[in-house]
mmCIF file of N, CA and C in Angstrom:
data_model
loop_
_atom_site.group_PDB
_atom_site.id
_atom_site.type_symbol
_atom_site.label_atom_id
_atom_site.label_comp_id
_atom_site.label_asym_id
_atom_site.label_seq_id
_atom_site.Cartn_x
_atom_site.Cartn_y
_atom_site.Cartn_z
ATOM 1 N N MET Z 1 -30.042 -44.326 6.235
ATOM 2 C CA MET Z 1 -30.902 -44.752 7.048
ATOM 3 C C MET Z 1 -32.145 -44.295 6.933
ATOM 4 N N ASP Z 2 -33.121 -45.001 7.256
ATOM 5 C CA ASP Z 2 -34.606 -44.367 7.302
ATOM 6 C C ASP Z 2 -34.562 -43.416 8.703
ATOM 7 N N GLU Z 3 -35.432 -42.431 8.230
ATOM 8 C CA GLU Z 3 -35.712 -41.259 9.229
ATOM 9 C C GLU Z 3 -36.141 -42.196 10.542
ATOM 10 N N LYS Z 4 -37.329 -43.083 10.171
ATOM 11 C CA LYS Z 4 -38.132 -43.754 11.375
ATOM 12 C C LYS Z 4 -36.976 -44.453 12.245
ATOM 13 N N VAL Z 5 -36.418 -45.175 11.703
ATOM 14 C CA VAL Z 5 -35.233 -45.978 12.156
ATOM 15 C C VAL Z 5 -34.324 -45.016 13.058
ATOM 16 N N LEU Z 6 -33.937 -43.886 12.630
ATOM 17 C CA LEU Z 6 -33.005 -43.025 13.392
ATOM 18 C C LEU Z 6 -33.693 -42.561 14.473
ATOM 19 N N GLU Z 7 -34.977 -42.287 14.273
ATOM 20 C CA GLU Z 7 -35.650 -41.733 15.423
ATOM 21 C C GLU Z 7 -36.176 -42.797 16.775
ATOM 22 N N GLU Z 8 -36.068 -44.239 16.153
ATOM 23 C CA GLU Z 8 -36.266 -45.067 17.312
ATOM 24 C C GLU Z 8 -34.949 -45.420 17.705
ATOM 25 N N LEU Z 9 -33.814 -45.314 17.192
ATOM 26 C CA LEU Z 9 -32.553 -45.542 17.899
ATOM 27 C C LEU Z 9 -32.342 -44.269 18.580
ATOM 28 N N LYS Z 10 -32.506 -43.231 18.161
ATOM 29 C CA LYS Z 10 -32.390 -42.246 19.092
ATOM 30 C C LYS Z 10 -33.165 -42.251 20.511
ATOM 31 N N GLU Z 11 -34.550 -42.543 20.388
ATOM 32 C CA GLU Z 11 -35.381 -42.869 21.583
ATOM 33 C C GLU Z 11 -34.966 -44.055 22.491
ATOM 34 N N SER Z 12 -34.432 -45.104 21.833
ATOM 35 C CA SER Z 12 -33.980 -46.082 22.387
ATOM 36 C C SER Z 12 -32.523 -45.915 23.400
ATOM 37 N N ILE Z 13 -31.621 -45.089 22.508
ATOM 38 C CA ILE Z 13 -30.506 -44.646 23.217
ATOM 39 C C ILE Z 13 -30.772 -43.710 24.483
ATOM 40 N N LYS Z 14 -31.638 -42.943 24.374
ATOM 41 C CA LYS Z 14 -32.205 -41.935 25.293
ATOM 42 C C LYS Z 14 -32.786 -42.513 26.449
ATOM 43 N N LYS Z 15 -33.529 -43.768 26.332
ATOM 44 C CA LYS Z 15 -34.016 -44.421 27.035
ATOM 45 C C LYS Z 15 -33.195 -45.144 27.938
ATOM 46 N N GLU Z 16 -32.082 -45.772 27.371
ATOM 47 C CA GLU Z 16 -31.013 -46.484 27.917
ATOM 48 C C GLU Z 16 -30.085 -45.381 28.879
ATOM 49 N N ILE Z 17 -29.951 -44.344 28.282
ATOM 50 C CA ILE Z 17 -29.169 -43.427 29.300
ATOM 51 C C ILE Z 17 -29.924 -42.875 30.346
ATOM 52 N N LYS Z 18 -31.144 -42.608 30.508
ATOM 53 C CA LYS Z 18 -32.070 -42.435 31.487
ATOM 54 C C LYS Z 18 -31.923 -43.462 32.473
ATOM 55 N N GLU Z 19 -32.234 -44.549 32.065
ATOM 56 C CA GLU Z 19 -31.990 -45.883 33.043
ATOM 57 C C GLU Z 19 -30.569 -45.944 33.617
ATOM 58 N N GLU Z 20 -29.965 -45.857 33.037
ATOM 59 C CA GLU Z 20 -28.289 -45.713 33.628
ATOM 60 C C GLU Z 20 -28.193 -44.740 34.647
ATOM 61 N N LEU Z 21 -28.820 -43.728 34.255
ATOM 62 C CA LEU Z 21 -28.676 -42.411 35.241
ATOM 63 C C LEU Z 21 -29.705 -42.429 36.335
ATOM 64 N N LYS Z 22 -30.797 -43.209 36.303
ATOM 65 C CA LYS Z 22 -31.666 -43.280 37.374
ATOM 66 C C LYS Z 22 -31.009 -44.478 38.317
ATOM 67 N N ALA Z 23 -30.369 -45.439 37.893
ATOM 68 C CA ALA Z 23 -29.452 -46.583 38.567
ATOM 69 C C ALA Z 23 -28.288 -45.852 39.143
ATOM 70 N N GLU Z 24 -27.384 -45.043 38.618
ATOM 71 C CA GLU Z 24 -26.597 -44.278 39.202
ATOM 72 C C GLU Z 24 -26.903 -43.357 40.475
ATOM 73 N N ILE Z 25 -28.186 -42.611 39.898
ATOM 74 C CA ILE Z 25 -28.826 -41.815 41.050
ATOM 75 C C ILE Z 25 -29.184 -42.521 42.519
ATOM 76 N N LYS Z 26 -29.692 -43.599 42.181
ATOM 77 C CA LYS Z 26 -30.300 -44.460 43.220
ATOM 78 C C LYS Z 26 -29.102 -44.836 43.824
ATOM 79 N N GLU Z 27 -27.926 -45.613 43.471
ATOM 80 C CA GLU Z 27 -26.895 -45.962 44.201
ATOM 81 C C GLU Z 27 -26.290 -45.127 44.866
ATOM 82 N N GLU Z 28 -25.937 -43.618 44.245
ATOM 83 C CA GLU Z 28 -25.461 -42.347 45.054
ATOM 84 C C GLU Z 28 -26.431 -42.139 46.164
ATOM 85 N N VAL Z 29 -27.691 -41.871 46.097
ATOM 86 C CA VAL Z 29 -28.487 -41.629 47.312
ATOM 87 C C VAL Z 29 -28.285 -42.721 48.532
ATOM 88 N N SER Z 30 -28.298 -43.803 47.883
ATOM 89 C CA SER Z 30 -28.351 -44.902 49.007
ATOM 90 C C SER Z 30 -26.815 -44.899 49.839
ATOM 91 N N ARG Z 31 -25.776 -44.743 49.075
ATOM 92 C CA ARG Z 31 -24.399 -44.283 49.647
ATOM 93 C C ARG Z 31 -24.351 -43.197 50.594
ATOM 94 N N ILE Z 32 -24.997 -42.033 50.146
ATOM 95 C CA ILE Z 32 -25.442 -40.866 51.021
ATOM 96 C C ILE Z 32 -26.358 -41.173 52.307
ATOM 97 N N LYS Z 33 -27.112 -41.951 52.031
ATOM 98 C CA LYS Z 33 -27.960 -42.287 53.236
ATOM 99 C C LYS Z 33 -27.237 -42.883 54.036
ATOM 100 N N LYS Z 34 -26.386 -44.005 53.825
ATOM 101 C CA LYS Z 34 -25.685 -44.957 54.643
ATOM 102 C C LYS Z 34 -24.577 -43.893 55.412
ATOM 103 N N GLU Z 35 -23.743 -43.216 54.473
ATOM 104 C CA GLU Z 35 -23.072 -42.094 55.255
ATOM 105 C C GLU Z 35 -23.542 -41.249 56.342
ATOM 106 N N LEU Z 36 -24.754 -40.875 56.057
ATOM 107 C CA LEU Z 36 -25.258 -39.993 57.162
ATOM 108 C C LEU Z 36 -25.877 -40.807 58.131
ATOM 109 N N LYS Z 37 -26.520 -42.175 58.068
ATOM 110 C CA LYS Z 37 -26.846 -42.863 59.189
ATOM 111 C C LYS Z 37 -25.589 -43.306 60.116
ATOM 112 N N ASP Z 38 -24.569 -43.418 59.312
ATOM 113 C CA ASP Z 38 -23.199 -43.727 60.176
ATOM 114 C C ASP Z 38 -22.717 -42.653 61.029
ATOM 115 N N GLU Z 39 -22.846 -41.371 60.376
ATOM 116 C CA GLU Z 39 -22.499 -40.090 60.920
ATOM 117 C C GLU Z 39 -23.358 -39.705 62.032
ATOM 118 N N ILE Z 40 -24.642 -39.864 61.955
ATOM 119 C CA ILE Z 40 -25.638 -39.815 62.921
ATOM 120 C C ILE Z 40 -25.358 -40.554 64.177
ATOM 121 N N THR Z 41 -25.096 -41.973 63.953
ATOM 122 C CA THR Z 41 -24.797 -42.986 64.876
ATOM 123 C C THR Z 41 -23.436 -42.658 65.554
ATOM 124 N N ASN Z 42 -22.342 -42.228 64.976
ATOM 125 C CA ASN Z 42 -21.256 -41.701 65.488
ATOM 126 C C ASN Z 42 -21.386 -40.517 66.445
ATOM 127 N N VAL Z 43 -22.238 -39.436 66.135
ATOM 128 C CA VAL Z 43 -22.512 -38.232 66.851
ATOM 129 C C VAL Z 43 -23.043 -38.604 68.169
ATOM 130 N N GLY Z 44 -24.279 -39.502 67.798
ATOM 131 C CA GLY Z 44 -25.240 -39.899 69.016
ATOM 132 C C GLY Z 44 -24.269 -40.710 70.146
ATOM 133 N N SER Z 45 -23.191 -41.288 69.477
ATOM 134 C CA SER Z 45 -22.708 -41.943 70.648
ATOM 135 C C SER Z 45 -21.469 -41.151 71.280
ATOM 136 N N LYS Z 46 -20.987 -40.178 70.569
ATOM 137 C CA LYS Z 46 -20.363 -39.063 71.299
ATOM 138 C C LYS Z 46 -21.099 -38.445 72.331
ATOM 139 N N ILE Z 47 -22.117 -38.007 72.036
ATOM 140 C CA ILE Z 47 -22.992 -37.322 72.957
ATOM 141 C C ILE Z 47 -23.419 -38.037 74.106
ATOM 142 N N ASP Z 48 -23.730 -39.430 73.946
ATOM 143 C CA ASP Z 48 -24.007 -40.392 74.925
ATOM 144 C C ASP Z 48 -22.809 -40.291 75.932
ATOM 145 N N ASP Z 49 -21.625 -40.568 75.356
ATOM 146 C CA ASP Z 49 -20.434 -40.652 76.195
ATOM 147 C C ASP Z 49 -20.092 -39.428 76.908
ATOM 148 N N LYS Z 50 -20.553 -38.122 76.313
ATOM 149 C CA LYS Z 50 -20.411 -36.718 77.122
ATOM 150 C C LYS Z 50 -21.382 -36.779 78.149
ATOM 151 N N VAL Z 51 -22.710 -37.536 78.014
ATOM 152 C CA VAL Z 51 -23.791 -37.564 78.923
ATOM 153 C C VAL Z 51 -23.319 -38.433 80.316
ATOM 154 N N GLU Z 52 -22.747 -39.608 79.912
ATOM 155 C CA GLU Z 52 -22.188 -40.467 80.847
ATOM 156 C C GLU Z 52 -20.968 -39.791 81.593
ATOM 157 N N GLU Z 53 -20.262 -39.082 81.138
ATOM 158 C CA GLU Z 53 -19.216 -38.423 81.844
ATOM 159 C C GLU Z 53 -19.892 -37.294 82.875
ATOM 160 N N ALA Z 54 -20.839 -36.609 82.392
ATOM 161 C CA ALA Z 54 -21.573 -35.437 83.087
ATOM 162 C C ALA Z 54 -22.313 -36.268 84.505
ATOM 163 N N ALA Z 55 -22.771 -37.377 84.098
ATOM 164 C CA ALA Z 55 -23.669 -38.085 84.897
ATOM 165 C C ALA Z 55 -22.813 -38.602 86.105
ATOM 166 N N ALA Z 56 -21.656 -38.953 85.793
ATOM 167 C CA ALA Z 56 -20.301 -39.664 86.826
ATOM 168 C C ALA Z 56 -19.908 -38.254 87.402
ATOM 169 N N LYS Z 57 -19.704 -37.178 86.850
ATOM 170 C CA LYS Z 57 -19.206 -35.940 87.359
ATOM 171 C C LYS Z 57 -19.811 -35.444 88.566
ATOM 172 N N TYR Z 58 -21.379 -35.585 88.106
ATOM 173 C CA TYR Z 58 -22.386 -34.924 89.133
ATOM 174 C C TYR Z 58 -22.975 -35.880 89.936
ATOM 175 N N GLN Z 59 -22.915 -37.307 89.695
ATOM 176 C CA GLN Z 59 -23.428 -38.137 90.536
ATOM 177 C C GLN Z 59 -24.898 -38.331 90.387
ATOM 178 N N VAL Z 60 -25.349 -38.269 89.057
ATOM 179 C CA VAL Z 60 -26.887 -38.248 88.888
ATOM 180 C C VAL Z 60 -27.119 -39.165 87.606
ATOM 181 N N PRO Z 61 -28.337 -39.974 87.626
ATOM 182 C CA PRO Z 61 -28.496 -40.782 86.592
ATOM 183 C C PRO Z 61 -28.376 -39.919 85.366
ATOM 184 N N LYS Z 62 -28.040 -40.874 84.372
ATOM 185 C CA LYS Z 62 -27.885 -40.164 83.007
ATOM 186 C C LYS Z 62 -29.465 -39.552 82.363
ATOM 187 N N TRP Z 63 -30.414 -39.887 82.770
ATOM 188 C CA TRP Z 63 -31.615 -39.288 82.526
ATOM 189 C C TRP Z 63 -31.833 -37.943 82.892
ATOM 190 N N VAL Z 64 -31.324 -37.568 84.061
ATOM 191 C CA VAL Z 64 -31.221 -36.452 84.472
ATOM 192 C C VAL Z 64 -30.398 -35.470 83.527
ATOM 193 N N VAL Z 65 -29.287 -36.095 83.057
ATOM 194 C CA VAL Z 65 -28.419 -34.955 82.105
ATOM 195 C C VAL Z 65 -29.058 -34.847 80.918
ATOM 196 N N TRP Z 66 -29.961 -36.032 80.422
ATOM 197 C CA TRP Z 66 -30.735 -35.852 79.230
ATOM 198 C C TRP Z 66 -31.832 -34.705 79.363
ATOM 199 N N LEU Z 67 -32.402 -34.932 80.481
ATOM 200 C CA LEU Z 67 -33.276 -33.846 80.678
ATOM 201 C C LEU Z 67 -33.071 -32.480 80.704
ATOM 202 N N SER Z 68 -31.859 -32.378 81.387
ATOM 203 C CA SER Z 68 -31.558 -31.043 81.544
ATOM 204 C C SER Z 68 -31.156 -30.531 80.460
ATOM 205 N N GLY Z 69 -30.401 -31.195 79.439
ATOM 206 C CA GLY Z 69 -30.025 -31.024 78.053
ATOM 207 C C GLY Z 69 -31.189 -30.418 77.230
ATOM 208 N N ALA Z 70 -32.216 -31.293 77.288
ATOM 209 C CA ALA Z 70 -33.244 -30.878 76.640
ATOM 210 C C ALA Z 70 -34.048 -29.953 76.785
ATOM 211 N N VAL Z 71 -34.351 -29.501 78.422
ATOM 212 C CA VAL Z 71 -34.789 -28.284 78.600
ATOM 213 C C VAL Z 71 -33.871 -27.119 78.177
ATOM 214 N N ALA Z 72 -32.347 -27.360 78.225
ATOM 215 C CA ALA Z 72 -31.898 -26.101 77.859
ATOM 216 C C ALA Z 72 -31.845 -25.829 76.545
ATOM 217 N N ILE Z 73 -31.733 -26.955 75.632
ATOM 218 C CA ILE Z 73 -32.164 -26.763 74.253
ATOM 219 C C ILE Z 73 -33.404 -26.105 73.839
ATOM 220 N N GLY Z 74 -34.519 -26.599 74.445
ATOM 221 C CA GLY Z 74 -35.831 -26.005 74.533
ATOM 222 C C GLY Z 74 -35.915 -24.561 74.726
ATOM 223 N N LEU Z 75 -35.257 -24.073 75.701
ATOM 224 C CA LEU Z 75 -35.085 -22.881 76.063
ATOM 225 C C LEU Z 75 -34.299 -22.133 74.705
ATOM 226 N N VAL Z 76 -33.358 -22.504 74.644
ATOM 227 C CA VAL Z 76 -32.627 -21.679 73.458
ATOM 228 C C VAL Z 76 -33.353 -21.367 72.148
ATOM 229 N N ILE Z 77 -34.105 -22.557 71.802
ATOM 230 C CA ILE Z 77 -34.747 -22.599 70.810
ATOM 231 C C ILE Z 77 -36.094 -21.376 70.784
ATOM 232 N N LYS Z 78 -36.663 -21.539 72.168
ATOM 233 C CA LYS Z 78 -37.848 -20.590 72.364
ATOM 234 C C LYS Z 78 -37.337 -19.178 72.404
ATOM 235 N N LEU Z 79 -36.071 -18.687 72.898
ATOM 236 C CA LEU Z 79 -35.490 -17.550 72.900
ATOM 237 C C LEU Z 79 -35.115 -17.046 71.352
ATOM 238 N N ILE Z 80 -34.709 -17.890 70.510
ATOM 239 C CA ILE Z 80 -34.526 -17.624 69.085
ATOM 240 C C ILE Z 80 -35.734 -17.445 68.170
ATOM 241 N N VAL Z 81 -36.809 -18.323 68.749
ATOM 242 C CA VAL Z 81 -38.055 -17.804 67.715
ATOM 243 C C VAL Z 81 -39.051 -16.988 68.733
#
């Protein structure tokens, strides 16, 4: 085969592989994003359930529990930094 034809074939194959890899990476990133979103939603639901339990236990509105938690977390962060 002609050297020029071989180079064109190599470049064509490289380009095709590159496009396939880009598509696979994009698909994998999308899958990971979906998994993370689902996990964050699950964790958020669990936290909200605990907040509801605490609110019922101490007979206070949920926002009081959320605010108390935010203040506590803020203090911990301030102490660490």
